[in-house]
């Protein structure tokens, strides 16, 4: 069983449509794939409709959070997408992404970079707009060579010259809301230091005490030693440890299934969740 619990489609900042993503998951030999777009579930229906036989879809989302001034991401799975409180929070974050993108575009203009909202909007399509779309615009303009190169102090990294903050959830609220909607939570890439400051271990322990189900240990942004440390931390805290690719199509270098989750861990997450069921693949005409 090959299980990848963290991927992005064109519903947020990935480059595969949800249908392409699940077909690529099948072609990559995955048995289970979670679709976890930033702050949105709008890719789920298309992914479910296109799901090839032999692949199971885990509906999810990656919620933008912040604690103690540090931005962090919370993966949420198998929650009821209609539950009104969590739905409202997703909408608040998603809606605030638009004025926030305008603010970053204005900062770039001040820095002499002629990126426009029209360009960013064309790149983002109807996906929830984020820094990777602006980064792609900077690549188009020849300002940087790759999307990753735009995530520096000079440009779009947290606190960078052209960075603007967005509304983000308190992760303790996120855990409570996701649980209230019947879902489970996993702290995404908790030690990804390349993305800026990380959440202190004491706070991770508090999140575990507040009902966090797991931490994402195996991830491209964690080196070997960090992965081992996070597996030990999960065991210590009595939470699950997952692994996943954080696939973004061509917007990142990682491939589907680059890291995977142990079947027993996946089964335990699915057993705890009551808000939605994993979707089994079906033969498509
Ligand atoms: P936003 O949600 O708009 O603040 O953008 C955050 C997203 O930017 C993350 O989910 C990643 O997809 C992407 N990102 C963050 N850091 C990097 C990086 N160093 N290189 C490439 N993409 C990054
Ligand atoms: Fe992303
Ligand atoms: Fe993330
Ligand atoms: Zn992600």
PDB file of C-alpha atoms and ligand atoms in Angstrom:
ATOM      1  CA  UNK A   1       0.000   0.000   0.000  1.00  0.00           C
ATOM      2  CA  UNK A   2       1.448   3.356  -1.064  1.00  0.00           C
ATOM      3  CA  UNK A   3      -0.250   6.264   0.671  1.00  0.00           C
ATOM      4  CA  UNK A   4       0.437   9.961  -0.008  1.00  0.00           C
ATOM      5  CA  UNK A   5      -1.540  12.262   2.314  1.00  0.00           C
ATOM      6  CA  UNK A   6      -0.597  15.754   1.086  1.00  0.00           C
ATOM      7  CA  UNK A   7      -1.060  17.108  -2.464  1.00  0.00           C
ATOM      8  CA  UNK A   8      -2.183  20.325  -4.188  1.00  0.00           C
ATOM      9  CA  UNK A   9      -4.167  20.892  -7.383  1.00  0.00           C
ATOM     10  CA  UNK A  10      -5.221  23.948  -9.402  1.00  0.00           C
ATOM     11  CA  UNK A  11      -7.891  24.470  -6.705  1.00  0.00           C
ATOM     12  CA  UNK A  12      -4.997  26.156  -4.859  1.00  0.00           C
ATOM     13  CA  UNK A  13      -1.331  26.434  -5.885  1.00  0.00           C
ATOM     14  CA  UNK A  14      -0.710  23.121  -7.666  1.00  0.00           C
ATOM     15  CA  UNK A  15      -0.500  22.845 -11.459  1.00  0.00           C
ATOM     16  CA  UNK A  16      -2.457  19.591 -12.057  1.00  0.00           C
ATOM     17  CA  UNK A  17      -6.226  19.891 -12.248  1.00  0.00           C
ATOM     18  CA  UNK A  18      -7.886  17.683  -9.601  1.00  0.00           C
ATOM     19  CA  UNK A  19      -8.713  15.138 -12.349  1.00  0.00           C
ATOM     20  CA  UNK A  20      -5.118  15.122 -13.643  1.00  0.00           C
ATOM     21  CA  UNK A  21      -3.837  14.767 -10.111  1.00  0.00           C
ATOM     22  CA  UNK A  22      -5.785  11.573  -9.335  1.00  0.00           C
ATOM     23  CA  UNK A  23      -4.839  10.098 -12.735  1.00  0.00           C
ATOM     24  CA  UNK A  24      -1.199  10.892 -12.009  1.00  0.00           C
ATOM     25  CA  UNK A  25      -1.604   9.297  -8.566  1.00  0.00           C
ATOM     26  CA  UNK A  26      -2.743   6.081 -10.261  1.00  0.00           C
ATOM     27  CA  UNK A  27       0.107   6.258 -12.787  1.00  0.00           C
ATOM     28  CA  UNK A  28       2.555   6.772  -9.880  1.00  0.00           C
ATOM     29  CA  UNK A  29       1.363   3.543  -8.268  1.00  0.00           C
ATOM     30  CA  UNK A  30      -0.375   5.185  -5.302  1.00  0.00           C
ATOM     31  CA  UNK A  31      -3.186   3.275  -3.589  1.00  0.00           C
ATOM     32  CA  UNK A  32      -4.352   6.235  -1.497  1.00  0.00           C
ATOM     33  CA  UNK A  33      -4.009   9.964  -2.216  1.00  0.00           C
ATOM     34  CA  UNK A  34      -5.259  12.897  -0.145  1.00  0.00           C
ATOM     35  CA  UNK A  35      -6.175  16.143  -1.902  1.00  0.00           C
ATOM     36  CA  UNK A  36      -5.226  18.926   0.521  1.00  0.00           C
ATOM     37  CA  UNK A  37      -5.530  22.269  -1.243  1.00  0.00           C
ATOM     38  CA  UNK A  38      -4.823  25.407   0.759  1.00  0.00           C
ATOM     39  CA  UNK A  39      -7.952  26.520   2.622  1.00  0.00           C
ATOM     40  CA  UNK A  40     -10.373  24.968   0.133  1.00  0.00           C
ATOM     41  CA  UNK A  41     -12.216  21.749  -0.675  1.00  0.00           C
ATOM     42  CA  UNK A  42     -13.368  22.835  -4.101  1.00  0.00           C
ATOM     43  CA  UNK A  43     -11.242  20.296  -5.982  1.00  0.00           C
ATOM     44  CA  UNK A  44     -12.835  17.290  -4.245  1.00  0.00           C
ATOM     45  CA  UNK A  45     -15.817  16.757  -6.547  1.00  0.00           C
ATOM     46  CA  UNK A  46     -13.734  16.792  -9.735  1.00  0.00           C
ATOM     47  CA  UNK A  47     -11.094  14.500  -8.175  1.00  0.00           C
ATOM     48  CA  UNK A  48     -13.773  12.040  -7.002  1.00  0.00           C
ATOM     49  CA  UNK A  49     -15.472  12.026 -10.400  1.00  0.00           C
ATOM     50  CA  UNK A  50     -12.205  11.255 -12.210  1.00  0.00           C
ATOM     51  CA  UNK A  51     -10.850   8.750  -9.670  1.00  0.00           C
ATOM     52  CA  UNK A  52      -9.435   5.653 -11.419  1.00  0.00           C
ATOM     53  CA  UNK A  53     -10.145   2.207  -9.968  1.00  0.00           C
ATOM     54  CA  UNK A  54      -7.509   1.071  -7.499  1.00  0.00           C
ATOM     55  CA  UNK A  55      -6.972   4.532  -6.022  1.00  0.00           C
ATOM     56  CA  UNK A  56      -8.747   5.818  -2.915  1.00  0.00           C
ATOM     57  CA  UNK A  57      -9.216   9.572  -2.471  1.00  0.00           C
ATOM     58  CA  UNK A  58      -8.965  11.097   0.996  1.00  0.00           C
ATOM     59  CA  UNK A  59     -10.708  14.486   0.929  1.00  0.00           C
ATOM     60  CA  UNK A  60      -8.804  17.079   2.935  1.00  0.00           C
ATOM     61  CA  UNK A  61      -7.473  20.626   3.086  1.00  0.00           C
ATOM     62  CA  UNK A  62      -4.360  22.398   4.363  1.00  0.00           C
ATOM     63  CA  UNK A  63      -5.432  25.171   6.714  1.00  0.00           C
ATOM     64  CA  UNK A  64      -3.301  28.320   7.053  1.00  0.00           C
ATOM     65  CA  UNK A  65      -2.632  28.885  10.753  1.00  0.00           C
ATOM     66  CA  UNK A  66      -0.490  31.062  12.966  1.00  0.00           C
ATOM     67  CA  UNK A  67       0.639  30.696  16.573  1.00  0.00           C
ATOM     68  CA  UNK A  68       2.943  33.012  18.509  1.00  0.00           C
ATOM     69  CA  UNK A  69       3.559  35.016  15.328  1.00  0.00           C
ATOM     70  CA  UNK A  70       4.747  31.910  13.440  1.00  0.00           C
ATOM     71  CA  UNK A  71       2.815  30.790  10.349  1.00  0.00           C
ATOM     72  CA  UNK A  72       2.135  27.060  10.161  1.00  0.00           C
ATOM     73  CA  UNK A  73      -0.018  24.654   8.146  1.00  0.00           C
ATOM     74  CA  UNK A  74      -2.555  22.209   9.530  1.00  0.00           C
ATOM     75  CA  UNK A  75      -3.652  19.289   7.370  1.00  0.00           C
ATOM     76  CA  UNK A  76      -7.272  18.335   7.954  1.00  0.00           C
ATOM     77  CA  UNK A  77      -8.839  15.132   6.637  1.00  0.00           C
ATOM     78  CA  UNK A  78     -12.250  13.532   6.335  1.00  0.00           C
ATOM     79  CA  UNK A  79     -14.186  16.422   7.890  1.00  0.00           C
ATOM     80  CA  UNK A  80     -17.708  17.356   6.835  1.00  0.00           C
ATOM     81  CA  UNK A  81     -17.134  20.029   4.142  1.00  0.00           C
ATOM     82  CA  UNK A  82     -20.560  21.551   4.841  1.00  0.00           C
ATOM     83  CA  UNK A  83     -20.042  22.053   8.587  1.00  0.00           C
ATOM     84  CA  UNK A  84     -20.770  25.807   8.869  1.00  0.00           C
ATOM     85  CA  UNK A  85     -18.179  26.949  11.450  1.00  0.00           C
ATOM     86  CA  UNK A  86     -15.186  25.381   9.707  1.00  0.00           C
ATOM     87  CA  UNK A  87     -16.584  26.380   6.303  1.00  0.00           C
ATOM     88  CA  UNK A  88     -16.770  30.025   7.436  1.00  0.00           C
ATOM     89  CA  UNK A  89     -13.137  29.944   8.637  1.00  0.00           C
ATOM     90  CA  UNK A  90     -11.940  28.494   5.324  1.00  0.00           C
ATOM     91  CA  UNK A  91     -13.819  31.243   3.498  1.00  0.00           C
ATOM     92  CA  UNK A  92     -12.319  33.974   5.712  1.00  0.00           C
ATOM     93  CA  UNK A  93      -8.772  32.803   4.975  1.00  0.00           C
ATOM     94  CA  UNK A  94      -9.458  32.259   1.287  1.00  0.00           C
ATOM     95  CA  UNK A  95     -11.173  35.605   0.789  1.00  0.00           C
ATOM     96  CA  UNK A  96      -8.366  37.462   2.551  1.00  0.00           C
ATOM     97  CA  UNK A  97      -5.880  35.958   0.073  1.00  0.00           C
ATOM     98  CA  UNK A  98      -7.152  38.375  -2.605  1.00  0.00           C
ATOM     99  CA  UNK A  99      -6.460  41.757  -0.885  1.00  0.00           C
ATOM    100  CA  UNK A 100      -3.265  40.224   0.428  1.00  0.00           C
ATOM    101  CA  UNK A 101      -2.120  39.375  -3.114  1.00  0.00           C
ATOM    102  CA  UNK A 102      -2.925  42.967  -4.130  1.00  0.00           C
ATOM    103  CA  UNK A 103      -0.769  44.190  -1.203  1.00  0.00           C
ATOM    104  CA  UNK A 104       2.176  42.065  -2.347  1.00  0.00           C
ATOM    105  CA  UNK A 105       1.738  43.257  -5.943  1.00  0.00           C
ATOM    106  CA  UNK A 106       1.832  46.878  -4.654  1.00  0.00           C
ATOM    107  CA  UNK A 107       5.041  46.156  -2.721  1.00  0.00           C
ATOM    108  CA  UNK A 108       6.571  44.616  -5.841  1.00  0.00           C
ATOM    109  CA  UNK A 109       5.571  47.714  -7.828  1.00  0.00           C
ATOM    110  CA  UNK A 110       7.416  49.849  -5.245  1.00  0.00           C
ATOM    111  CA  UNK A 111      10.433  47.609  -5.818  1.00  0.00           C
ATOM    112  CA  UNK A 112      10.189  48.257  -9.555  1.00  0.00           C
ATOM    113  CA  UNK A 113       8.668  44.890 -10.534  1.00  0.00           C
ATOM    114  CA  UNK A 114       5.785  45.378 -13.008  1.00  0.00           C
ATOM    115  CA  UNK A 115       3.685  42.383 -11.941  1.00  0.00           C
ATOM    116  CA  UNK A 116      -0.057  42.974 -12.274  1.00  0.00           C
ATOM    117  CA  UNK A 117      -3.191  41.503 -10.707  1.00  0.00           C
ATOM    118  CA  UNK A 118      -4.314  40.434 -14.199  1.00  0.00           C
ATOM    119  CA  UNK A 119      -1.153  38.373 -14.616  1.00  0.00           C
ATOM    120  CA  UNK A 120      -1.437  36.766 -11.170  1.00  0.00           C
ATOM    121  CA  UNK A 121      -5.138  36.108 -11.718  1.00  0.00           C
ATOM    122  CA  UNK A 122      -4.421  34.445 -15.059  1.00  0.00           C
ATOM    123  CA  UNK A 123      -1.863  32.164 -13.380  1.00  0.00           C
ATOM    124  CA  UNK A 124      -4.071  31.363 -10.374  1.00  0.00           C
ATOM    125  CA  UNK A 125      -7.209  30.771 -12.441  1.00  0.00           C
ATOM    126  CA  UNK A 126     -10.000  29.993 -10.016  1.00  0.00           C
ATOM    127  CA  UNK A 127      -7.607  28.488  -7.471  1.00  0.00           C
ATOM    128  CA  UNK A 128      -7.200  30.092  -4.025  1.00  0.00           C
ATOM    129  CA  UNK A 129      -4.508  32.661  -4.789  1.00  0.00           C
ATOM    130  CA  UNK A 130      -1.153  32.405  -3.010  1.00  0.00           C
ATOM    131  CA  UNK A 131       2.478  33.369  -3.064  1.00  0.00           C
ATOM    132  CA  UNK A 132       3.404  30.547  -5.488  1.00  0.00           C
ATOM    133  CA  UNK A 133       1.200  32.204  -8.154  1.00  0.00           C
ATOM    134  CA  UNK A 134       2.994  35.518  -7.622  1.00  0.00           C
ATOM    135  CA  UNK A 135       6.276  33.590  -7.680  1.00  0.00           C
ATOM    136  CA  UNK A 136       5.298  32.120 -11.068  1.00  0.00           C
ATOM    137  CA  UNK A 137       4.602  35.666 -12.289  1.00  0.00           C
ATOM    138  CA  UNK A 138       8.106  36.685 -11.162  1.00  0.00           C
ATOM    139  CA  UNK A 139       9.507  33.729 -13.130  1.00  0.00           C
ATOM    140  CA  UNK A 140       7.544  34.850 -16.225  1.00  0.00           C
ATOM    141  CA  UNK A 141       8.973  38.356 -15.838  1.00  0.00           C
ATOM    142  CA  UNK A 142      12.491  36.966 -15.539  1.00  0.00           C
ATOM    143  CA  UNK A 143      12.933  38.423 -12.046  1.00  0.00           C
ATOM    144  CA  UNK A 144      13.835  35.002 -10.609  1.00  0.00           C
ATOM    145  CA  UNK A 145      14.675  31.705 -12.300  1.00  0.00           C
ATOM    146  CA  UNK A 146      12.392  29.383 -10.309  1.00  0.00           C
ATOM    147  CA  UNK A 147       9.374  29.566  -7.992  1.00  0.00           C
ATOM    148  CA  UNK A 148      11.609  28.539  -5.089  1.00  0.00           C
ATOM    149  CA  UNK A 149      13.987  31.405  -5.829  1.00  0.00           C
ATOM    150  CA  UNK A 150      11.144  33.853  -5.125  1.00  0.00           C
ATOM    151  CA  UNK A 151      10.883  32.574  -1.522  1.00  0.00           C
ATOM    152  CA  UNK A 152      13.781  34.657  -0.182  1.00  0.00           C
ATOM    153  CA  UNK A 153      14.032  37.718   2.058  1.00  0.00           C
ATOM    154  CA  UNK A 154      14.501  39.735  -1.099  1.00  0.00           C
ATOM    155  CA  UNK A 155      11.025  38.789  -2.356  1.00  0.00           C
ATOM    156  CA  UNK A 156       8.230  36.633  -0.931  1.00  0.00           C
ATOM    157  CA  UNK A 157       9.572  34.725   2.077  1.00  0.00           C
ATOM    158  CA  UNK A 158       7.852  35.356   5.434  1.00  0.00           C
ATOM    159  CA  UNK A 159       8.902  38.900   6.383  1.00  0.00           C
ATOM    160  CA  UNK A 160      10.525  39.431   2.957  1.00  0.00           C
ATOM    161  CA  UNK A 161      10.489  42.782   1.135  1.00  0.00           C
ATOM    162  CA  UNK A 162       7.340  41.972  -0.858  1.00  0.00           C
ATOM    163  CA  UNK A 163       5.627  39.789   1.747  1.00  0.00           C
ATOM    164  CA  UNK A 164       2.207  40.659   3.110  1.00  0.00           C
ATOM    165  CA  UNK A 165       0.410  38.666   5.826  1.00  0.00           C
ATOM    166  CA  UNK A 166      -3.028  37.093   5.432  1.00  0.00           C
ATOM    167  CA  UNK A 167      -5.708  36.076   7.884  1.00  0.00           C
ATOM    168  CA  UNK A 168      -4.721  32.774   9.513  1.00  0.00           C
ATOM    169  CA  UNK A 169      -6.417  30.511  12.048  1.00  0.00           C
ATOM    170  CA  UNK A 170      -5.264  29.796  15.553  1.00  0.00           C
ATOM    171  CA  UNK A 171      -4.204  26.119  15.319  1.00  0.00           C
ATOM    172  CA  UNK A 172      -5.989  25.303  18.600  1.00  0.00           C
ATOM    173  CA  UNK A 173      -9.187  26.627  17.000  1.00  0.00           C
ATOM    174  CA  UNK A 174      -8.387  24.655  13.840  1.00  0.00           C
ATOM    175  CA  UNK A 175      -8.104  21.400  15.832  1.00  0.00           C
ATOM    176  CA  UNK A 176     -11.380  22.129  17.628  1.00  0.00           C
ATOM    177  CA  UNK A 177     -13.227  23.108  14.444  1.00  0.00           C
ATOM    178  CA  UNK A 178     -11.977  20.136  12.430  1.00  0.00           C
ATOM    179  CA  UNK A 179     -12.901  17.765  15.257  1.00  0.00           C
ATOM    180  CA  UNK A 180     -16.306  19.433  15.453  1.00  0.00           C
ATOM    181  CA  UNK A 181     -16.730  18.658  11.756  1.00  0.00           C
ATOM    182  CA  UNK A 182     -15.788  15.004  12.348  1.00  0.00           C
ATOM    183  CA  UNK A 183     -12.280  15.284  10.885  1.00  0.00           C
ATOM    184  CA  UNK A 184      -8.714  14.639  11.986  1.00  0.00           C
ATOM    185  CA  UNK A 185      -5.669  16.958  11.997  1.00  0.00           C
ATOM    186  CA  UNK A 186      -1.989  16.538  11.175  1.00  0.00           C
ATOM    187  CA  UNK A 187       0.579  19.331  11.660  1.00  0.00           C
ATOM    188  CA  UNK A 188       2.148  19.760   8.175  1.00  0.00           C
ATOM    189  CA  UNK A 189       5.966  19.911   7.824  1.00  0.00           C
ATOM    190  CA  UNK A 190       6.415  21.117  11.450  1.00  0.00           C
ATOM    191  CA  UNK A 191      10.202  21.494  11.167  1.00  0.00           C
ATOM    192  CA  UNK A 192      10.504  23.060   7.699  1.00  0.00           C
ATOM    193  CA  UNK A 193      13.060  25.670   8.767  1.00  0.00           C
ATOM    194  CA  UNK A 194      13.626  26.829   5.176  1.00  0.00           C
ATOM    195  CA  UNK A 195      10.142  28.379   5.290  1.00  0.00           C
ATOM    196  CA  UNK A 196      11.036  30.677   8.187  1.00  0.00           C
ATOM    197  CA  UNK A 197      10.546  30.278  11.923  1.00  0.00           C
ATOM    198  CA  UNK A 198       9.132  27.007  13.211  1.00  0.00           C
ATOM    199  CA  UNK A 199       6.720  26.333  16.060  1.00  0.00           C
ATOM    200  CA  UNK A 200       8.547  25.460  19.335  1.00  0.00           C
ATOM    201  CA  UNK A 201       8.363  21.847  20.603  1.00  0.00           C
ATOM    202  CA  UNK A 202       6.449  22.966  23.724  1.00  0.00           C
ATOM    203  CA  UNK A 203       3.665  24.328  21.526  1.00  0.00           C
ATOM    204  CA  UNK A 204       3.553  21.074  19.525  1.00  0.00           C
ATOM    205  CA  UNK A 205       3.104  19.269  22.855  1.00  0.00           C
ATOM    206  CA  UNK A 206       0.239  21.646  23.719  1.00  0.00           C
ATOM    207  CA  UNK A 207      -1.354  20.997  20.320  1.00  0.00           C
ATOM    208  CA  UNK A 208      -1.071  17.251  20.963  1.00  0.00           C
ATOM    209  CA  UNK A 209      -2.741  17.735  24.348  1.00  0.00           C
ATOM    210  CA  UNK A 210      -5.480  19.728  22.596  1.00  0.00           C
ATOM    211  CA  UNK A 211      -6.295  16.792  20.330  1.00  0.00           C
ATOM    212  CA  UNK A 212      -3.902  16.980  17.372  1.00  0.00           C
ATOM    213  CA  UNK A 213      -3.939  13.540  15.724  1.00  0.00           C
ATOM    214  CA  UNK A 214      -0.538  13.535  14.058  1.00  0.00           C
ATOM    215  CA  UNK A 215       2.559  15.286  12.757  1.00  0.00           C
ATOM    216  CA  UNK A 216       3.973  15.031   9.243  1.00  0.00           C
ATOM    217  CA  UNK A 217       7.446  13.604   9.847  1.00  0.00           C
ATOM    218  CA  UNK A 218       8.548  12.441   6.402  1.00  0.00           C
ATOM    219  CA  UNK A 219       8.525  15.477   4.098  1.00  0.00           C
ATOM    220  CA  UNK A 220      10.966  16.935   1.564  1.00  0.00           C
ATOM    221  CA  UNK A 221      11.656  19.944   3.811  1.00  0.00           C
ATOM    222  CA  UNK A 222      12.942  17.698   6.651  1.00  0.00           C
ATOM    223  CA  UNK A 223      16.408  16.160   6.499  1.00  0.00           C
ATOM    224  CA  UNK A 224      17.090  12.595   7.670  1.00  0.00           C
ATOM    225  CA  UNK A 225      17.931  13.606  11.264  1.00  0.00           C
ATOM    226  CA  UNK A 226      14.866  15.836  11.524  1.00  0.00           C
ATOM    227  CA  UNK A 227      12.606  13.031  10.299  1.00  0.00           C
ATOM    228  CA  UNK A 228      13.997  10.687  12.948  1.00  0.00           C
ATOM    229  CA  UNK A 229      13.550  13.364  15.619  1.00  0.00           C
ATOM    230  CA  UNK A 230       9.919  13.945  14.574  1.00  0.00           C
ATOM    231  CA  UNK A 231       9.128  10.206  14.610  1.00  0.00           C
ATOM    232  CA  UNK A 232      10.531  10.067  18.170  1.00  0.00           C
ATOM    233  CA  UNK A 233       8.550  13.181  19.141  1.00  0.00           C
ATOM    234  CA  UNK A 234       5.327  11.661  17.792  1.00  0.00           C
ATOM    235  CA  UNK A 235       5.905   8.491  19.818  1.00  0.00           C
ATOM    236  CA  UNK A 236       6.638  10.609  22.912  1.00  0.00           C
ATOM    237  CA  UNK A 237       3.509  12.708  22.486  1.00  0.00           C
ATOM    238  CA  UNK A 238       1.307   9.753  21.583  1.00  0.00           C
ATOM    239  CA  UNK A 239       0.383  11.156  18.163  1.00  0.00           C
ATOM    240  CA  UNK A 240       0.652   9.559  14.718  1.00  0.00           C
ATOM    241  CA  UNK A 241       3.548  10.249  12.315  1.00  0.00           C
ATOM    242  CA  UNK A 242       2.745  10.597   8.615  1.00  0.00           C
ATOM    243  CA  UNK A 243       4.763  11.001   5.421  1.00  0.00           C
ATOM    244  CA  UNK A 244       3.761  12.718   2.195  1.00  0.00           C
ATOM    245  CA  UNK A 245       5.039  14.445  -0.905  1.00  0.00           C
ATOM    246  CA  UNK A 246       3.355  17.881  -0.694  1.00  0.00           C
ATOM    247  CA  UNK A 247       3.097  17.540  -4.484  1.00  0.00           C
ATOM    248  CA  UNK A 248       2.385  20.823  -6.329  1.00  0.00           C
ATOM    249  CA  UNK A 249       2.670  19.562  -9.929  1.00  0.00           C
ATOM    250  CA  UNK A 250       5.360  21.478 -11.815  1.00  0.00           C
ATOM    251  CA  UNK A 251       5.430  24.297  -9.244  1.00  0.00           C
ATOM    252  CA  UNK A 252       7.691  22.223  -6.970  1.00  0.00           C
ATOM    253  CA  UNK A 253      10.323  19.630  -7.713  1.00  0.00           C
ATOM    254  CA  UNK A 254       8.850  16.789  -5.632  1.00  0.00           C
ATOM    255  CA  UNK A 255       6.971  13.859  -7.198  1.00  0.00           C
ATOM    256  CA  UNK A 256       3.839  12.035  -6.022  1.00  0.00           C
ATOM    257  CA  UNK A 257       4.669   9.373  -3.456  1.00  0.00           C
ATOM    258  CA  UNK A 258       8.106  10.859  -2.754  1.00  0.00           C
ATOM    259  CA  UNK A 259       7.284  10.209   0.903  1.00  0.00           C
ATOM    260  CA  UNK A 260       4.470   7.954   2.083  1.00  0.00           C
ATOM    261  CA  UNK A 261       2.441   7.116   5.170  1.00  0.00           C
ATOM    262  CA  UNK A 262       2.434   3.743   6.920  1.00  0.00           C
ATOM    263  CA  UNK A 263      -0.843   1.852   6.212  1.00  0.00           C
ATOM    264  CA  UNK A 264      -1.503   1.334   9.936  1.00  0.00           C
ATOM    265  CA  UNK A 265      -1.214   5.099  10.531  1.00  0.00           C
ATOM    266  CA  UNK A 266      -3.578   5.844   7.651  1.00  0.00           C
ATOM    267  CA  UNK A 267      -6.091   3.270   8.887  1.00  0.00           C
ATOM    268  CA  UNK A 268      -6.026   4.807  12.365  1.00  0.00           C
ATOM    269  CA  UNK A 269      -6.654   8.314  10.955  1.00  0.00           C
ATOM    270  CA  UNK A 270      -9.549   6.989   8.856  1.00  0.00           C
ATOM    271  CA  UNK A 271     -10.937   5.059  11.844  1.00  0.00           C
ATOM    272  CA  UNK A 272     -11.029   8.245  13.979  1.00  0.00           C
ATOM    273  CA  UNK A 273     -12.766  10.367  11.345  1.00  0.00           C
ATOM    274  CA  UNK A 274     -16.545  10.520  11.098  1.00  0.00           C
ATOM    275  CA  UNK A 275     -17.144  13.651   8.990  1.00  0.00           C
ATOM    276  CA  UNK A 276     -16.562  12.128   5.548  1.00  0.00           C
ATOM    277  CA  UNK A 277     -15.470   8.772   4.152  1.00  0.00           C
ATOM    278  CA  UNK A 278     -12.518   7.981   1.879  1.00  0.00           C
ATOM    279  CA  UNK A 279     -13.742   7.695  -1.721  1.00  0.00           C
ATOM    280  CA  UNK A 280     -12.944   4.419  -3.480  1.00  0.00           C
ATOM    281  CA  UNK A 281     -11.875   4.589  -7.128  1.00  0.00           C
ATOM    282  CA  UNK A 282     -14.121   3.302  -9.850  1.00  0.00           C
ATOM    283  CA  UNK A 283     -13.695   2.183 -13.420  1.00  0.00           C
ATOM    284  CA  UNK A 284     -14.021   5.218 -15.707  1.00  0.00           C
ATOM    285  CA  UNK A 285     -15.505   4.942 -19.170  1.00  0.00           C
TER     286      UNK A 285
HETATM  287  P1  LIG B   1       0.773  31.349   0.945  1.00  0.00           P
HETATM  288  O1  LIG B   1      -0.180  30.271   1.437  1.00  0.00           O
HETATM  289  O2  LIG B   1       0.205  32.172  -0.130  1.00  0.00           O
HETATM  290  O3  LIG B   1       1.370  32.135   2.072  1.00  0.00           O
HETATM  291  O4  LIG B   1       1.983  30.563   0.277  1.00  0.00           O
HETATM  292  C1  LIG B   1       2.565  29.476   0.941  1.00  0.00           C
HETATM  293  C2  LIG B   1       2.920  28.413  -0.091  1.00  0.00           C
HETATM  294  O5  LIG B   1       4.109  28.810  -0.755  1.00  0.00           O
HETATM  295  C3  LIG B   1       3.259  27.066   0.487  1.00  0.00           C
HETATM  296  O6  LIG B   1       2.134  26.274   0.653  1.00  0.00           O
HETATM  297  C4  LIG B   1       4.133  26.477  -0.577  1.00  0.00           C
HETATM  298  O7  LIG B   1       3.341  25.971  -1.625  1.00  0.00           O
HETATM  299  C5  LIG B   1       4.865  27.665  -1.106  1.00  0.00           C
HETATM  300  N1  LIG B   1       6.226  27.804  -0.549  1.00  0.00           N
HETATM  301  C6  LIG B   1       6.575  28.208   0.696  1.00  0.00           C
HETATM  302  N2  LIG B   1       7.919  28.231   0.833  1.00  0.00           N
HETATM  303  C7  LIG B   1       8.413  27.835  -0.363  1.00  0.00           C
HETATM  304  C8  LIG B   1       9.730  27.644  -0.877  1.00  0.00           C
HETATM  305  N3  LIG B   1      10.820  27.893  -0.126  1.00  0.00           N
HETATM  306  N4  LIG B   1       9.853  27.223  -2.151  1.00  0.00           N
HETATM  307  C9  LIG B   1       8.779  26.978  -2.920  1.00  0.00           C
HETATM  308  N5  LIG B   1       7.517  27.143  -2.492  1.00  0.00           N
HETATM  309  C10 LIG B   1       7.338  27.557  -1.240  1.00  0.00           C
HETATM  310 FE1  LIG B   2       1.340  25.357  -1.470  1.00  0.00          FE
HETATM  311 FE1  LIG B   3       2.215  23.503   3.647  1.00  0.00          FE
HETATM  312 ZN1  LIG B   4       1.082  21.722   1.188  1.00  0.00          ZN
END
